[in-house]
Amino acid sequence: MFQVEKKSSHKFILINPKHFQVPLKRENGQTTMVPLFQNKENIVGEVSIEPTQGKKVEHNGVKIELLGQIELYFDRGNFYDFTSLVRELEVPGEIYERKTYPFEFSSVEMPYETYNGVNVRLRYILKVTISRNYVSNIVEYQDFVVYNYTPLPSINNSIKMEVGIEDCLHIEFEYNKSKYHLKDVIIGKIYFLLVRIKIKNMELEIRRRESTGSGPNTYVETETLAKFELMDGAPVRGESIPIRLFLSPYELTPTYRNINNKFSVKYYLNLVLVDEEDRRYFKQQEITVYRLQETS
Amino acid sequence: MTSGGIEDEEKWLAEGIAGLQHNAFYMHRALDSNNLKDALKYSAQMLSELRTSRLSPHKYYDLYMRAFDELRKLEMFFKEEARRGCSIIDLYELVQHAGNILPRLYLLCTVGSVYIKSKEAPAKDVLKDLVEMCRGIQHPLRGLFLRSYLSQVSRDKLPDIGSEYEGDADTVMDAVEFVLQNFTEMNKLWVRMQQQGPAREKEKREKERSELRDLVGKNLHVLSQIEGVDLDMYKDTVLPRVLEQVVNCKDELAQYYLMDCIIQVFPDEYHLQTLETLLGACPQLQPTVDIKTVLSQLMERLSNYAASSAEVLPEFLQVEAFTKLSNAIGKVIEAQVDMPVVGAVTLYVSLLTFTLRVHPDRLDYVDQVLGACVKKLSGKARIEDAKATKQIVALLSAPLEKYNDIVTALNLSNYPLVMDHLDNATNKVMAVVIIQSIMKNNTYISTDDKVEALFQLIKGLIKDLDGSLVEELDEEDFKEEQNSVARLIHMLHNDDPEEMLKIICTVRKHILTGGPKRLPFTVPPLIFSALKLIRQLQGQDGDVVGEDVPATPKKIFQLLNQTIEALSSVPSPELALRLYLQCAEAANDCDLEPVAYEFFTQAFILYEEEIADSKAQVTAIHLIIGTLQRMNVFGVENRDTLTHKATGYSAKLLKKPDQCKAVYACSHLFWVDDQDGVKDGERVLLCLKRALRIANAAQQMANVTRGSSGPVTLFVEILNKYLYFFEKGNPQITSAAIQGLIELITNEMQSDTTTDPFADAFFASSLRYIQFQKQKGGGMGEKYESIKV
């Protein structure tokens, strides 16, 4: 159940106290709790309009829209709606007192997740518009969040690789899976086959690569979300160092591949060895992150 | 990493402590307000101070201990959190979110400790996880301390037998596995410390490592404390695994320390039952490892164990401890080509000590040890190294001390061979030790072959060894040595004359090689020893008449004659003369007139030809007279010849008083106060008269040369001789003659201006004697009646 309520002639509030809510970071940096939905869910609610005491609202009709938008920051103002649904709530006329309009969007196609990136934002909103003549329309927005869940992948191979610099450093590393859910743990080990450099330490980074646009206008932004020290000091040949990295503390999203031809978000594990002269030797491996349907 | 001065280090430590305390303060606040998130944050920051690379182990330890104390508080907090319902499993995950590995692992160990206590998971699983995760610290110093922390917090939580953390089955194995793994990793880190860093700081690193060794050794201690580690487990798992690590680490310091540790922390009976394994590792150690000390410690412990109770001795036999030790030592010496001689010998000393304590009855073992030592030393030059020499002396002394009986040592065929490797001086010292042992224990050496062996041992004292000519000998030391040899000769004894003769021959053979300096010391005891034998034979007269008997006095006398002759090479005529006289007396007692005569002849020849010094002549002539007086074996003719000679020589002494004294002494040669002794009063008188004449002459000479009258004493002495013979009933000595002599003396004394208090007193007491005899009455009184004083 979902309600859009109008407290005054200018204010609408979407509420649904029973629906599960998640935090959402707004543009101003503040976090608010908003309802959470997933693909194909029915979005049902009410819009209430209550004119200011003793006044009437004259209008050319009231409608509610459900919009899925991709907003590219380098192309500000250019929204791209990949989903747009409209319900007419009222024919043109006048409203004298509080009035409530139920609405429903059934099995809404919401294939993409809400995403707040560096250069791109994907958002879902409900937009109520009271159209008026001569004066500007009264418009109220309500954000909501969409998460899409994935079942356990049937194939989930480990990542195993031998890398090295000739006669200098040879290692073999292994991550237990190639696909991790958001609360997963990366288990693995690094096996040192040859060590001829003075290693100071070793860390595992989780990096997010967000690419937006296409062709010559492709923007790639890489962020390091986690720096997790795996080893302190210089190992010798034959040492094997364990990896156990819990993903839950980090703000990850699932991997997004080519979202509506507008953007992609990929995750990489970057194994970094630092020597005593602070030279960095690294090997990056992509992992797939997914949102696991929590079974209750 | 720069190697700053000590001041820098102090500064860094101070900074570290400040940082630690700062974060600890906020951690306490968080703990007080039950703020888990902050508690974790500040504790991780606090622990970050331990990430420093700038502190020496000593200083790092300081920092570590402070962190350790703080972590105890955190552990208490975790316990309370768990009691308040916070899932310990979540907590276990939560601390692993820390980005830096060192703080993360300290926290993990701390929570792990609480986790085990909560029993929400089997102790073994938690321990296994912790010990695995600690692999992330590859920095030696930090790793060692972290693992030490792990060891510390887990010590009371091992799934040992009887422990509350004991699981279903085989959990002791898990406990052992855990400790072993931690030990292995710590040792690897510890060894690696040596290889990292610049070569010029090698010594400093060694010192630092030395300070850290107990962190590693602690694990072995923990292993030894695990109840469930019984002999089987020790044998099958613990020891092989530990040794594997020790051998493979190829580090001198670690190998030495850990071998020592193994020996010290585990029970002796385990060592005994696993000797083969333990010893098997020794030859595989680095050649520079001081194995000798390690093995010595082991043998020392085993010896003590053997000594602790007689019940354990069969165990030693059962496991063939000696053979195993002996083989192991052989292999170690073989493997460590560069081991100095002192090392090898020290090993043998230890083995010998072990043998003597554990198998005192197995002399063959002792000999085997010495043999092995000889083998090692063979082909090498004499040992110059003072330490090695000392060890060899120890090696040789041990059996003597143990058995208190040189006879036992003489059965050791390798004993003299070992001695051969000593330098001359030490060889002598050792020989003296042997002799002292004999003396102290009053050991009689009673067979010829033993004597032969003994002389082999002490040959350093008996003759000049090669190269010893150049040595400067201290006169005192030399006398001391030779006196001890002389004493030794008296300890060579057998009641069986035949064997005793053999012994004497052997001794003779050896001492005659001694050269002019030694003979005066060694010949006399031999002569007396032989004379003792002669008297013994004489005592059992009846038994030794047979012709075939080798030990007849006659034969021995021949031998003696030759032996004394050897002294002429010294030359030491006075000594030889005395010995001849001794022999003559013995021959007299054996009724061997020709032999006795021969000895006297020899004595006179010496007197004539060799003794030139007038004082020596006086002494010699008195000796001759004294001996001759007691001889009763001679026939009239021989006796006449000899007495004549003696009297003649007496009168030919250089100084008049000496002449006088010798001549009046000769008077006794004609009057032997025995039942059938010679009693020739006339010749007695002649002698005395002659003495008086000489005394007169002496006095006149004194008057002429010095202007004073000479020795009245001589007259008094002669008076006493008169009195003696008078009393003995010599008819030639009359009271009138005595009376005359007394008056003569009285006159002399009155005329003499100078008084000689001694002579006065002598004369006075002589007169008192006469007075006394007169008053006594009876026969003697009557005799004296006519003498007036």
mmCIF file of C-alpha atoms in Angstrom, chain A residues 227-236 239-242 244 246 248-250, chain B residues 51 93 96-101 104 129 132-133 135-139 142 192:
data_model
loop_
_atom_site.group_PDB
_atom_site.id
_atom_site.type_symbol
_atom_site.label_atom_id
_atom_site.label_comp_id
_atom_site.label_asym_id
_atom_site.label_seq_id
_atom_site.Cartn_x
_atom_site.Cartn_y
_atom_site.Cartn_z
ATOM 1 C CA LYS A 227 42.008 -1.539 0.947
ATOM 2 C CA PHE A 228 42.488 -4.653 2.938
ATOM 3 C CA GLU A 229 45.967 -5.576 4.129
ATOM 4 C CA LEU A 230 46.646 -9.261 3.619
ATOM 5 C CA MET A 231 50.235 -9.553 4.562
ATOM 6 C CA ASP A 232 52.782 -7.655 6.582
ATOM 7 C CA GLY A 233 56.453 -8.230 5.870
ATOM 8 C CA ALA A 234 58.442 -10.153 3.323
ATOM 9 C CA PRO A 235 57.506 -13.739 2.661
ATOM 10 C CA VAL A 236 59.897 -16.348 1.395
ATOM 11 C CA GLU A 239 54.784 -19.276 1.951
ATOM 12 C CA SER A 240 51.066 -19.315 1.542
ATOM 13 C CA ILE A 241 49.051 -16.397 2.827
ATOM 14 C CA PRO A 242 45.346 -16.726 3.565
ATOM 15 C CA ARG A 244 39.484 -13.722 4.140
ATOM 16 C CA PHE A 246 34.152 -9.867 4.368
ATOM 17 C CA SER A 248 29.552 -6.543 4.149
ATOM 18 C CA PRO A 249 31.392 -3.471 5.494
ATOM 19 C CA TYR A 250 31.757 -1.995 2.030
ATOM 20 C CA ARG B 51 53.276 -2.055 13.298
ATOM 21 C CA GLU B 93 33.612 -11.601 12.048
ATOM 22 C CA GLN B 96 38.072 -9.057 10.856
ATOM 23 C CA HIS B 97 36.793 -5.961 9.134
ATOM 24 C CA ALA B 98 39.865 -4.083 10.297
ATOM 25 C CA GLY B 99 41.862 -3.032 7.288
ATOM 26 C CA ASN B 100 45.325 -3.404 8.780
ATOM 27 C CA ILE B 101 46.370 -6.911 9.288
ATOM 28 C CA ARG B 104 43.127 -7.332 12.955
ATOM 29 C CA ASP B 129 41.727 -20.806 12.153
ATOM 30 C CA GLU B 132 46.353 -20.216 9.932
ATOM 31 C CA MET B 133 45.350 -16.577 9.764
ATOM 32 C CA ARG B 135 50.424 -16.484 8.422
ATOM 33 C CA GLY B 136 49.574 -13.034 7.174
ATOM 34 C CA ILE B 137 52.343 -11.600 9.303
ATOM 35 C CA GLN B 138 55.573 -12.408 7.557
ATOM 36 C CA HIS B 139 57.591 -9.746 9.271
ATOM 37 C CA ARG B 142 55.989 -8.677 14.479
ATOM 38 C CA ARG B 192 64.455 -15.556 8.640
#
